[in-house]
């Protein structure tokens, strides 16, 4: 098992397989297509991160009216949530039938970049949004996209994207991957650098987070069968960044995407919580993966022994 990106915490992964060796760089493509080249090995995802990504979609802030009935006054969208999760959160906060917010996209008239082709993924900015007196899905989605535009279209982001031969939409896409893959905020710049280093070498990214996005899930394991799915989000089989962001990144991930930490890293793996190791040497990376596997197997045996007693 090759892991180039960190787990989100202490999650179990497909840890009993041998790592793939480095792939040979491919010939460069046109600027936009070339920047869409990425690669990651298999990722160890964190159990805590998986739970957060899968369930803690939004936090409604409540108030109690004169009749003693609690109603939400604000909606908190955490960093890294997918558009589908945001839609569900809005439906819940506004007590609407499931699917209402998604259906409202057609009449929301969101100010999205042309590259998005009407898909707001990546532009539903994570923040706290007041519901106001007469909240609607259209109002909330518009507020999220307007906030993203304020964050993403300013001079610092535009200049940072240009400095890295990106347009802003590509930078948001990279930020979404960084958001999904970094085990901690301090790792984000290094994760971004791994992405850029692989882009420059024409290496596929192989991100499990893109596989999960394609399959609409947040899982602890990605199988060999999963890596063979026919999807533009399959970064094992397809060269380049996914066609859209895979989540809605926050400021820290965006900053990392336009200001990656200097380094020559091509691989990374979180061996244990708080210990993410980055390297440019495949043999060293394999040793790190082997250590991760040993720790996982030891933890599994210990858990089994405790369960038996």
PDB file of C-alpha atoms in Angstrom:
ATOM      1  CA  UNK A   1       0.000   0.000   0.000  1.00  0.00           C
ATOM      2  CA  UNK A   2       1.422   3.298  -0.975  1.00  0.00           C
ATOM      3  CA  UNK A   3       0.274   6.286   1.011  1.00  0.00           C
ATOM      4  CA  UNK A   4       1.324   9.726  -0.105  1.00  0.00           C
ATOM      5  CA  UNK A   5      -1.177  11.582   1.986  1.00  0.00           C
ATOM      6  CA  UNK A   6      -1.934  11.497   5.677  1.00  0.00           C
ATOM      7  CA  UNK A   7      -4.840   9.960   7.456  1.00  0.00           C
ATOM      8  CA  UNK A   8      -7.271  12.327   9.061  1.00  0.00           C
ATOM      9  CA  UNK A   9      -6.608  10.803  12.472  1.00  0.00           C
ATOM     10  CA  UNK A  10      -6.134   7.289  13.630  1.00  0.00           C
ATOM     11  CA  UNK A  11      -8.199   5.479  11.101  1.00  0.00           C
ATOM     12  CA  UNK A  12      -7.625   1.966   9.845  1.00  0.00           C
ATOM     13  CA  UNK A  13      -6.784   1.669   6.177  1.00  0.00           C
ATOM     14  CA  UNK A  14      -6.054  -0.943   3.608  1.00  0.00           C
ATOM     15  CA  UNK A  15      -2.782  -1.645   5.286  1.00  0.00           C
ATOM     16  CA  UNK A  16      -1.980  -5.189   4.275  1.00  0.00           C
ATOM     17  CA  UNK A  17      -0.877  -4.566   0.719  1.00  0.00           C
ATOM     18  CA  UNK A  18       2.509  -3.810  -0.724  1.00  0.00           C
ATOM     19  CA  UNK A  19       3.209  -0.301  -1.955  1.00  0.00           C
ATOM     20  CA  UNK A  20       3.421   0.605  -5.578  1.00  0.00           C
ATOM     21  CA  UNK A  21       6.676   2.006  -6.782  1.00  0.00           C
ATOM     22  CA  UNK A  22       7.073   5.506  -8.183  1.00  0.00           C
ATOM     23  CA  UNK A  23       5.718   6.017 -11.668  1.00  0.00           C
ATOM     24  CA  UNK A  24       7.643   7.555 -14.488  1.00  0.00           C
ATOM     25  CA  UNK A  25       6.813  11.185 -15.286  1.00  0.00           C
ATOM     26  CA  UNK A  26       4.697  11.678 -18.345  1.00  0.00           C
ATOM     27  CA  UNK A  27       5.152  14.281 -21.029  1.00  0.00           C
ATOM     28  CA  UNK A  28       3.834  17.748 -20.197  1.00  0.00           C
ATOM     29  CA  UNK A  29       0.487  18.931 -21.516  1.00  0.00           C
ATOM     30  CA  UNK A  30      -1.068  22.299 -22.160  1.00  0.00           C
ATOM     31  CA  UNK A  31      -1.008  24.677 -19.154  1.00  0.00           C
ATOM     32  CA  UNK A  32      -4.501  23.890 -17.908  1.00  0.00           C
ATOM     33  CA  UNK A  33      -4.287  20.172 -18.497  1.00  0.00           C
ATOM     34  CA  UNK A  34      -0.776  19.995 -17.113  1.00  0.00           C
ATOM     35  CA  UNK A  35      -1.806  21.613 -13.871  1.00  0.00           C
ATOM     36  CA  UNK A  36      -4.519  18.998 -13.587  1.00  0.00           C
ATOM     37  CA  UNK A  37      -1.928  16.259 -13.260  1.00  0.00           C
ATOM     38  CA  UNK A  38      -1.754  15.022  -9.706  1.00  0.00           C
ATOM     39  CA  UNK A  39      -0.854  11.978  -7.745  1.00  0.00           C
ATOM     40  CA  UNK A  40      -1.194  10.521  -4.367  1.00  0.00           C
ATOM     41  CA  UNK A  41      -0.741   7.021  -3.047  1.00  0.00           C
ATOM     42  CA  UNK A  42      -3.242   5.469  -0.820  1.00  0.00           C
ATOM     43  CA  UNK A  43      -4.272   7.453   2.178  1.00  0.00           C
ATOM     44  CA  UNK A  44      -4.787   6.408   5.743  1.00  0.00           C
ATOM     45  CA  UNK A  45      -7.934   8.184   6.830  1.00  0.00           C
ATOM     46  CA  UNK A  46      -8.629   9.013  10.449  1.00  0.00           C
ATOM     47  CA  UNK A  47     -11.567   7.616  12.286  1.00  0.00           C
ATOM     48  CA  UNK A  48     -12.298  10.899  13.978  1.00  0.00           C
ATOM     49  CA  UNK A  49     -12.030  12.739  10.689  1.00  0.00           C
ATOM     50  CA  UNK A  50     -14.321  10.261   9.026  1.00  0.00           C
ATOM     51  CA  UNK A  51     -16.979  10.748  11.651  1.00  0.00           C
ATOM     52  CA  UNK A  52     -16.728  14.510  11.449  1.00  0.00           C
ATOM     53  CA  UNK A  53     -16.865  14.530   7.666  1.00  0.00           C
ATOM     54  CA  UNK A  54     -19.754  12.130   7.586  1.00  0.00           C
ATOM     55  CA  UNK A  55     -21.980  13.412  10.384  1.00  0.00           C
ATOM     56  CA  UNK A  56     -21.047  16.830  11.762  1.00  0.00           C
ATOM     57  CA  UNK A  57     -22.305  18.607   8.710  1.00  0.00           C
ATOM     58  CA  UNK A  58     -23.625  21.731  10.343  1.00  0.00           C
ATOM     59  CA  UNK A  59     -24.253  23.177  13.758  1.00  0.00           C
ATOM     60  CA  UNK A  60     -27.476  25.168  14.117  1.00  0.00           C
ATOM     61  CA  UNK A  61     -27.395  27.908  16.727  1.00  0.00           C
ATOM     62  CA  UNK A  62     -30.729  27.893  18.532  1.00  0.00           C
ATOM     63  CA  UNK A  63     -32.940  30.401  20.256  1.00  0.00           C
ATOM     64  CA  UNK A  64     -36.224  29.941  22.120  1.00  0.00           C
ATOM     65  CA  UNK A  65     -39.297  31.957  21.163  1.00  0.00           C
ATOM     66  CA  UNK A  66     -42.064  33.224  23.448  1.00  0.00           C
ATOM     67  CA  UNK A  67     -43.897  29.920  23.199  1.00  0.00           C
ATOM     68  CA  UNK A  68     -40.870  27.961  24.348  1.00  0.00           C
ATOM     69  CA  UNK A  69     -40.137  26.514  20.917  1.00  0.00           C
ATOM     70  CA  UNK A  70     -36.495  26.318  19.886  1.00  0.00           C
ATOM     71  CA  UNK A  71     -35.644  27.473  16.402  1.00  0.00           C
ATOM     72  CA  UNK A  72     -32.299  27.899  14.673  1.00  0.00           C
ATOM     73  CA  UNK A  73     -30.988  31.430  14.264  1.00  0.00           C
ATOM     74  CA  UNK A  74     -27.725  30.640  12.499  1.00  0.00           C
ATOM     75  CA  UNK A  75     -26.171  27.802  10.563  1.00  0.00           C
ATOM     76  CA  UNK A  76     -22.506  26.840  10.983  1.00  0.00           C
ATOM     77  CA  UNK A  77     -20.929  25.134   7.981  1.00  0.00           C
ATOM     78  CA  UNK A  78     -17.640  23.466   9.039  1.00  0.00           C
ATOM     79  CA  UNK A  79     -14.609  23.371   6.769  1.00  0.00           C
ATOM     80  CA  UNK A  80     -14.329  20.527   4.319  1.00  0.00           C
ATOM     81  CA  UNK A  81     -17.987  19.674   3.914  1.00  0.00           C
ATOM     82  CA  UNK A  82     -19.209  18.569   0.512  1.00  0.00           C
ATOM     83  CA  UNK A  83     -22.004  20.377  -1.299  1.00  0.00           C
ATOM     84  CA  UNK A  84     -24.363  17.443  -0.700  1.00  0.00           C
ATOM     85  CA  UNK A  85     -23.747  17.751   3.032  1.00  0.00           C
ATOM     86  CA  UNK A  86     -24.353  21.491   2.934  1.00  0.00           C
ATOM     87  CA  UNK A  87     -27.634  20.994   1.053  1.00  0.00           C
ATOM     88  CA  UNK A  88     -28.771  18.501   3.697  1.00  0.00           C
ATOM     89  CA  UNK A  89     -27.767  20.893   6.479  1.00  0.00           C
ATOM     90  CA  UNK A  90     -29.795  23.730   4.966  1.00  0.00           C
ATOM     91  CA  UNK A  91     -32.809  21.466   4.517  1.00  0.00           C
ATOM     92  CA  UNK A  92     -32.582  20.450   8.153  1.00  0.00           C
ATOM     93  CA  UNK A  93     -32.043  23.966   9.504  1.00  0.00           C
ATOM     94  CA  UNK A  94     -35.020  25.283   7.548  1.00  0.00           C
ATOM     95  CA  UNK A  95     -37.175  22.204   8.261  1.00  0.00           C
ATOM     96  CA  UNK A  96     -37.574  21.516   4.551  1.00  0.00           C
ATOM     97  CA  UNK A  97     -38.101  18.180   2.792  1.00  0.00           C
ATOM     98  CA  UNK A  98     -34.868  16.445   1.884  1.00  0.00           C
ATOM     99  CA  UNK A  99     -33.625  17.538  -1.520  1.00  0.00           C
ATOM    100  CA  UNK A 100     -35.277  20.973  -1.445  1.00  0.00           C
ATOM    101  CA  UNK A 101     -32.047  22.951  -1.269  1.00  0.00           C
ATOM    102  CA  UNK A 102     -30.440  21.049  -4.105  1.00  0.00           C
ATOM    103  CA  UNK A 103     -33.486  21.638  -6.272  1.00  0.00           C
ATOM    104  CA  UNK A 104     -33.283  25.364  -5.499  1.00  0.00           C
ATOM    105  CA  UNK A 105     -29.941  25.699  -7.307  1.00  0.00           C
ATOM    106  CA  UNK A 106     -31.662  26.358 -10.613  1.00  0.00           C
ATOM    107  CA  UNK A 107     -33.294  29.538  -9.323  1.00  0.00           C
ATOM    108  CA  UNK A 108     -30.562  30.682  -6.935  1.00  0.00           C
ATOM    109  CA  UNK A 109     -28.584  32.531  -9.674  1.00  0.00           C
ATOM    110  CA  UNK A 110     -25.264  31.910  -7.919  1.00  0.00           C
ATOM    111  CA  UNK A 111     -22.274  33.976  -9.059  1.00  0.00           C
ATOM    112  CA  UNK A 112     -19.944  31.081  -9.830  1.00  0.00           C
ATOM    113  CA  UNK A 113     -16.848  31.084 -12.050  1.00  0.00           C
ATOM    114  CA  UNK A 114     -17.338  29.836 -15.592  1.00  0.00           C
ATOM    115  CA  UNK A 115     -15.190  26.783 -14.893  1.00  0.00           C
ATOM    116  CA  UNK A 116     -17.696  25.634 -12.268  1.00  0.00           C
ATOM    117  CA  UNK A 117     -20.406  25.176 -14.923  1.00  0.00           C
ATOM    118  CA  UNK A 118     -23.101  25.840 -12.341  1.00  0.00           C
ATOM    119  CA  UNK A 119     -21.712  23.424  -9.731  1.00  0.00           C
ATOM    120  CA  UNK A 120     -21.142  25.294  -6.417  1.00  0.00           C
ATOM    121  CA  UNK A 121     -18.815  22.639  -4.963  1.00  0.00           C
ATOM    122  CA  UNK A 122     -15.856  24.471  -3.447  1.00  0.00           C
ATOM    123  CA  UNK A 123     -17.742  27.784  -3.254  1.00  0.00           C
ATOM    124  CA  UNK A 124     -20.113  27.076  -0.354  1.00  0.00           C
ATOM    125  CA  UNK A 125     -17.746  28.777   2.020  1.00  0.00           C
ATOM    126  CA  UNK A 126     -17.505  27.355   5.562  1.00  0.00           C
ATOM    127  CA  UNK A 127     -18.697  29.989   8.022  1.00  0.00           C
ATOM    128  CA  UNK A 128     -21.576  30.951  10.317  1.00  0.00           C
ATOM    129  CA  UNK A 129     -24.628  32.209   8.436  1.00  0.00           C
ATOM    130  CA  UNK A 130     -27.538  33.996  10.159  1.00  0.00           C
ATOM    131  CA  UNK A 131     -30.901  32.713   9.046  1.00  0.00           C
ATOM    132  CA  UNK A 132     -32.753  36.021   9.388  1.00  0.00           C
ATOM    133  CA  UNK A 133     -36.507  36.467   9.428  1.00  0.00           C
ATOM    134  CA  UNK A 134     -37.468  34.654   6.237  1.00  0.00           C
ATOM    135  CA  UNK A 135     -34.614  32.312   5.362  1.00  0.00           C
ATOM    136  CA  UNK A 136     -34.658  30.381   2.108  1.00  0.00           C
ATOM    137  CA  UNK A 137     -32.206  27.956   0.518  1.00  0.00           C
ATOM    138  CA  UNK A 138     -31.529  30.511  -2.226  1.00  0.00           C
ATOM    139  CA  UNK A 139     -30.573  33.190   0.306  1.00  0.00           C
ATOM    140  CA  UNK A 140     -28.244  30.882   2.215  1.00  0.00           C
ATOM    141  CA  UNK A 141     -26.552  29.470  -0.875  1.00  0.00           C
ATOM    142  CA  UNK A 142     -26.090  32.971  -2.254  1.00  0.00           C
ATOM    143  CA  UNK A 143     -24.512  34.105   1.010  1.00  0.00           C
ATOM    144  CA  UNK A 144     -22.096  31.173   0.934  1.00  0.00           C
ATOM    145  CA  UNK A 145     -21.050  31.737  -2.664  1.00  0.00           C
ATOM    146  CA  UNK A 146     -20.736  35.496  -2.164  1.00  0.00           C
ATOM    147  CA  UNK A 147     -18.504  34.869   0.855  1.00  0.00           C
ATOM    148  CA  UNK A 148     -16.352  32.480  -1.168  1.00  0.00           C
ATOM    149  CA  UNK A 149     -16.004  35.036  -3.948  1.00  0.00           C
ATOM    150  CA  UNK A 150     -14.874  37.673  -1.467  1.00  0.00           C
ATOM    151  CA  UNK A 151     -12.290  35.266  -0.070  1.00  0.00           C
ATOM    152  CA  UNK A 152     -11.107  33.773  -3.345  1.00  0.00           C
ATOM    153  CA  UNK A 153     -11.160  36.608  -5.859  1.00  0.00           C
ATOM    154  CA  UNK A 154      -9.121  39.125  -3.907  1.00  0.00           C
ATOM    155  CA  UNK A 155      -5.655  40.163  -4.980  1.00  0.00           C
ATOM    156  CA  UNK A 156      -3.701  37.823  -2.627  1.00  0.00           C
ATOM    157  CA  UNK A 157      -5.434  34.680  -3.868  1.00  0.00           C
ATOM    158  CA  UNK A 158      -5.430  35.721  -7.512  1.00  0.00           C
ATOM    159  CA  UNK A 159      -1.734  36.613  -7.345  1.00  0.00           C
ATOM    160  CA  UNK A 160      -0.899  33.397  -5.496  1.00  0.00           C
ATOM    161  CA  UNK A 161      -2.740  31.294  -8.025  1.00  0.00           C
ATOM    162  CA  UNK A 162      -1.016  33.042 -10.916  1.00  0.00           C
ATOM    163  CA  UNK A 163       2.347  32.622  -9.228  1.00  0.00           C
ATOM    164  CA  UNK A 164       1.761  28.866  -9.244  1.00  0.00           C
ATOM    165  CA  UNK A 165       0.492  28.777 -12.858  1.00  0.00           C
ATOM    166  CA  UNK A 166      -3.090  28.221 -11.717  1.00  0.00           C
ATOM    167  CA  UNK A 167      -6.359  29.943 -12.223  1.00  0.00           C
ATOM    168  CA  UNK A 168      -8.432  30.578  -9.099  1.00  0.00           C
ATOM    169  CA  UNK A 169     -10.774  27.642  -9.718  1.00  0.00           C
ATOM    170  CA  UNK A 170      -7.829  25.252  -9.928  1.00  0.00           C
ATOM    171  CA  UNK A 171      -6.455  26.725  -6.706  1.00  0.00           C
ATOM    172  CA  UNK A 172      -9.802  26.098  -5.006  1.00  0.00           C
ATOM    173  CA  UNK A 173      -9.723  22.512  -6.298  1.00  0.00           C
ATOM    174  CA  UNK A 174      -6.261  21.963  -4.832  1.00  0.00           C
ATOM    175  CA  UNK A 175      -7.362  23.610  -1.577  1.00  0.00           C
ATOM    176  CA  UNK A 176     -10.291  21.194  -1.365  1.00  0.00           C
ATOM    177  CA  UNK A 177      -7.916  18.232  -1.647  1.00  0.00           C
ATOM    178  CA  UNK A 178      -5.592  19.736   0.941  1.00  0.00           C
ATOM    179  CA  UNK A 179      -8.572  20.236   3.239  1.00  0.00           C
ATOM    180  CA  UNK A 180      -9.579  16.595   2.836  1.00  0.00           C
ATOM    181  CA  UNK A 181      -6.096  15.135   3.148  1.00  0.00           C
ATOM    182  CA  UNK A 182      -4.183  17.092   5.804  1.00  0.00           C
ATOM    183  CA  UNK A 183      -4.206  15.506   9.235  1.00  0.00           C
ATOM    184  CA  UNK A 184      -3.557  18.886  10.871  1.00  0.00           C
ATOM    185  CA  UNK A 185      -3.498  22.526   9.843  1.00  0.00           C
ATOM    186  CA  UNK A 186       0.277  22.626  10.139  1.00  0.00           C
ATOM    187  CA  UNK A 187       0.513  19.847   7.512  1.00  0.00           C
ATOM    188  CA  UNK A 188      -1.514  21.689   4.889  1.00  0.00           C
ATOM    189  CA  UNK A 189       1.381  23.514   3.255  1.00  0.00           C
ATOM    190  CA  UNK A 190       3.350  20.285   2.931  1.00  0.00           C
ATOM    191  CA  UNK A 191       0.393  18.407   1.481  1.00  0.00           C
ATOM    192  CA  UNK A 192      -0.007  21.185  -1.076  1.00  0.00           C
ATOM    193  CA  UNK A 193       3.686  20.932  -1.946  1.00  0.00           C
ATOM    194  CA  UNK A 194       3.368  17.194  -2.539  1.00  0.00           C
ATOM    195  CA  UNK A 195       0.543  17.925  -4.963  1.00  0.00           C
ATOM    196  CA  UNK A 196       2.580  20.537  -6.814  1.00  0.00           C
ATOM    197  CA  UNK A 197       5.692  18.351  -6.933  1.00  0.00           C
ATOM    198  CA  UNK A 198       3.672  15.544  -8.463  1.00  0.00           C
ATOM    199  CA  UNK A 199       2.013  17.901 -10.892  1.00  0.00           C
ATOM    200  CA  UNK A 200       5.378  19.086 -12.082  1.00  0.00           C
ATOM    201  CA  UNK A 201       6.564  15.511 -12.599  1.00  0.00           C
ATOM    202  CA  UNK A 202       3.442  14.358 -14.418  1.00  0.00           C
ATOM    203  CA  UNK A 203       2.557  11.875 -11.700  1.00  0.00           C
ATOM    204  CA  UNK A 204      -1.047  10.885 -10.966  1.00  0.00           C
ATOM    205  CA  UNK A 205      -2.211  11.921  -7.509  1.00  0.00           C
ATOM    206  CA  UNK A 206      -3.956   8.704  -6.396  1.00  0.00           C
ATOM    207  CA  UNK A 207      -6.001  10.384  -3.671  1.00  0.00           C
ATOM    208  CA  UNK A 208      -8.434   8.260  -1.727  1.00  0.00           C
ATOM    209  CA  UNK A 209     -10.390  11.422  -0.953  1.00  0.00           C
ATOM    210  CA  UNK A 210     -11.253  11.790  -4.635  1.00  0.00           C
ATOM    211  CA  UNK A 211     -12.387   8.158  -4.757  1.00  0.00           C
ATOM    212  CA  UNK A 212     -14.622   8.747  -1.757  1.00  0.00           C
ATOM    213  CA  UNK A 213     -16.050  11.815  -3.437  1.00  0.00           C
ATOM    214  CA  UNK A 214     -16.783   9.864  -6.596  1.00  0.00           C
ATOM    215  CA  UNK A 215     -18.585   7.203  -4.586  1.00  0.00           C
ATOM    216  CA  UNK A 216     -20.388   9.702  -2.336  1.00  0.00           C
ATOM    217  CA  UNK A 217     -19.018   8.302   0.866  1.00  0.00           C
ATOM    218  CA  UNK A 218     -16.577   8.845   3.712  1.00  0.00           C
ATOM    219  CA  UNK A 219     -14.998   5.494   4.387  1.00  0.00           C
ATOM    220  CA  UNK A 220     -12.132   4.081   6.358  1.00  0.00           C
ATOM    221  CA  UNK A 221     -10.911   1.869   3.570  1.00  0.00           C
ATOM    222  CA  UNK A 222     -10.363   2.057  -0.164  1.00  0.00           C
ATOM    223  CA  UNK A 223      -9.990  -1.227  -2.013  1.00  0.00           C
ATOM    224  CA  UNK A 224      -8.189  -2.093  -5.229  1.00  0.00           C
ATOM    225  CA  UNK A 225     -11.620  -2.437  -6.824  1.00  0.00           C
ATOM    226  CA  UNK A 226     -12.445   1.121  -5.742  1.00  0.00           C
ATOM    227  CA  UNK A 227      -9.348   2.444  -7.467  1.00  0.00           C
ATOM    228  CA  UNK A 228     -10.557   1.023 -10.782  1.00  0.00           C
ATOM    229  CA  UNK A 229     -13.909   2.818 -10.911  1.00  0.00           C
ATOM    230  CA  UNK A 230     -14.705   4.718 -14.094  1.00  0.00           C
ATOM    231  CA  UNK A 231     -14.928   8.292 -12.863  1.00  0.00           C
ATOM    232  CA  UNK A 232     -13.224  11.606 -13.654  1.00  0.00           C
ATOM    233  CA  UNK A 233     -12.632  11.809  -9.892  1.00  0.00           C
ATOM    234  CA  UNK A 234     -10.597   8.600  -9.905  1.00  0.00           C
ATOM    235  CA  UNK A 235      -7.134  10.056  -9.445  1.00  0.00           C
ATOM    236  CA  UNK A 236      -5.648   6.562  -9.551  1.00  0.00           C
ATOM    237  CA  UNK A 237      -6.765   5.990 -13.134  1.00  0.00           C
ATOM    238  CA  UNK A 238      -7.029   9.574 -14.415  1.00  0.00           C
ATOM    239  CA  UNK A 239      -4.232  12.061 -14.743  1.00  0.00           C
ATOM    240  CA  UNK A 240      -4.850  15.453 -13.250  1.00  0.00           C
ATOM    241  CA  UNK A 241      -6.897  17.242 -10.695  1.00  0.00           C
ATOM    242  CA  UNK A 242     -10.531  16.230 -10.442  1.00  0.00           C
ATOM    243  CA  UNK A 243     -12.859  18.266 -12.669  1.00  0.00           C
ATOM    244  CA  UNK A 244     -14.273  20.158  -9.669  1.00  0.00           C
ATOM    245  CA  UNK A 245     -13.322  20.717  -6.042  1.00  0.00           C
ATOM    246  CA  UNK A 246     -14.179  17.752  -3.834  1.00  0.00           C
ATOM    247  CA  UNK A 247     -15.247  19.800  -0.805  1.00  0.00           C
ATOM    248  CA  UNK A 248     -15.575  23.366   0.417  1.00  0.00           C
ATOM    249  CA  UNK A 249     -12.194  24.492   1.769  1.00  0.00           C
ATOM    250  CA  UNK A 250     -11.532  27.134   4.384  1.00  0.00           C
ATOM    251  CA  UNK A 251      -8.994  29.948   4.520  1.00  0.00           C
ATOM    252  CA  UNK A 252      -6.114  27.810   5.832  1.00  0.00           C
ATOM    253  CA  UNK A 253      -6.399  25.250   3.049  1.00  0.00           C
ATOM    254  CA  UNK A 254      -6.654  27.998   0.439  1.00  0.00           C
ATOM    255  CA  UNK A 255      -3.586  29.704   1.846  1.00  0.00           C
ATOM    256  CA  UNK A 256      -1.691  26.408   1.625  1.00  0.00           C
ATOM    257  CA  UNK A 257      -2.811  25.886  -1.970  1.00  0.00           C
ATOM    258  CA  UNK A 258      -1.333  29.203  -3.113  1.00  0.00           C
ATOM    259  CA  UNK A 259       1.633  29.223  -0.706  1.00  0.00           C
ATOM    260  CA  UNK A 260       2.839  25.612  -0.495  1.00  0.00           C
ATOM    261  CA  UNK A 261       5.668  24.934   1.912  1.00  0.00           C
ATOM    262  CA  UNK A 262       9.038  24.652   0.125  1.00  0.00           C
ATOM    263  CA  UNK A 263      10.230  21.065  -0.107  1.00  0.00           C
ATOM    264  CA  UNK A 264      10.899  18.156  -2.437  1.00  0.00           C
ATOM    265  CA  UNK A 265       8.375  15.720  -0.944  1.00  0.00           C
ATOM    266  CA  UNK A 266       6.522  13.253  -3.117  1.00  0.00           C
ATOM    267  CA  UNK A 267       5.032  10.981  -0.465  1.00  0.00           C
ATOM    268  CA  UNK A 268       3.471  11.273   2.948  1.00  0.00           C
ATOM    269  CA  UNK A 269       1.702   9.108   5.471  1.00  0.00           C
ATOM    270  CA  UNK A 270       0.457   9.669   8.997  1.00  0.00           C
ATOM    271  CA  UNK A 271       2.111   6.854  10.902  1.00  0.00           C
ATOM    272  CA  UNK A 272       0.133   7.721  14.027  1.00  0.00           C
ATOM    273  CA  UNK A 273      -1.832  10.758  15.208  1.00  0.00           C
ATOM    274  CA  UNK A 274       0.488  13.748  15.310  1.00  0.00           C
ATOM    275  CA  UNK A 275       3.187  11.992  13.291  1.00  0.00           C
ATOM    276  CA  UNK A 276       2.807  12.669   9.573  1.00  0.00           C
ATOM    277  CA  UNK A 277       5.990  11.937   7.636  1.00  0.00           C
ATOM    278  CA  UNK A 278       6.845  13.546   4.315  1.00  0.00           C
ATOM    279  CA  UNK A 279       9.641  12.332   2.082  1.00  0.00           C
ATOM    280  CA  UNK A 280      10.969  12.423  -1.467  1.00  0.00           C
ATOM    281  CA  UNK A 281      12.534   8.974  -1.099  1.00  0.00           C
ATOM    282  CA  UNK A 282      10.296   6.059  -1.977  1.00  0.00           C
ATOM    283  CA  UNK A 283      12.267   3.555   0.110  1.00  0.00           C
ATOM    284  CA  UNK A 284      11.966   5.779   3.167  1.00  0.00           C
ATOM    285  CA  UNK A 285       8.292   6.213   2.469  1.00  0.00           C
ATOM    286  CA  UNK A 286       7.851   2.452   2.277  1.00  0.00           C
ATOM    287  CA  UNK A 287       9.538   2.100   5.675  1.00  0.00           C
ATOM    288  CA  UNK A 288       7.093   4.646   7.068  1.00  0.00           C
ATOM    289  CA  UNK A 289       4.181   2.733   5.560  1.00  0.00           C
ATOM    290  CA  UNK A 290       5.515  -0.507   7.040  1.00  0.00           C
ATOM    291  CA  UNK A 291       5.709   1.142  10.463  1.00  0.00           C
ATOM    292  CA  UNK A 292       2.157   2.372  10.070  1.00  0.00           C
ATOM    293  CA  UNK A 293       1.019  -1.145   9.179  1.00  0.00           C
ATOM    294  CA  UNK A 294       2.807  -2.635  12.189  1.00  0.00           C
ATOM    295  CA  UNK A 295       1.151  -0.146  14.520  1.00  0.00           C
ATOM    296  CA  UNK A 296      -2.261  -0.833  13.002  1.00  0.00           C
ATOM    297  CA  UNK A 297      -1.825  -4.578  13.274  1.00  0.00           C
ATOM    298  CA  UNK A 298      -0.610  -4.264  16.867  1.00  0.00           C
ATOM    299  CA  UNK A 299      -3.582  -2.090  17.774  1.00  0.00           C
ATOM    300  CA  UNK A 300      -5.933  -4.565  16.111  1.00  0.00           C
ATOM    301  CA  UNK A 301      -4.468  -7.510  18.034  1.00  0.00           C
ATOM    302  CA  UNK A 302      -4.668  -5.582  21.307  1.00  0.00           C
ATOM    303  CA  UNK A 303      -8.279  -4.679  20.671  1.00  0.00           C
ATOM    304  CA  UNK A 304      -9.064  -8.286  19.859  1.00  0.00           C
ATOM    305  CA  UNK A 305      -7.386  -9.538  23.029  1.00  0.00           C
ATOM    306  CA  UNK A 306      -9.262  -7.006  25.173  1.00  0.00           C
ATOM    307  CA  UNK A 307     -12.544  -7.982  23.531  1.00  0.00           C
ATOM    308  CA  UNK A 308     -11.854 -11.645  24.240  1.00  0.00           C
ATOM    309  CA  UNK A 309     -11.353 -10.984  27.948  1.00  0.00           C
TER     310      UNK A 309
END
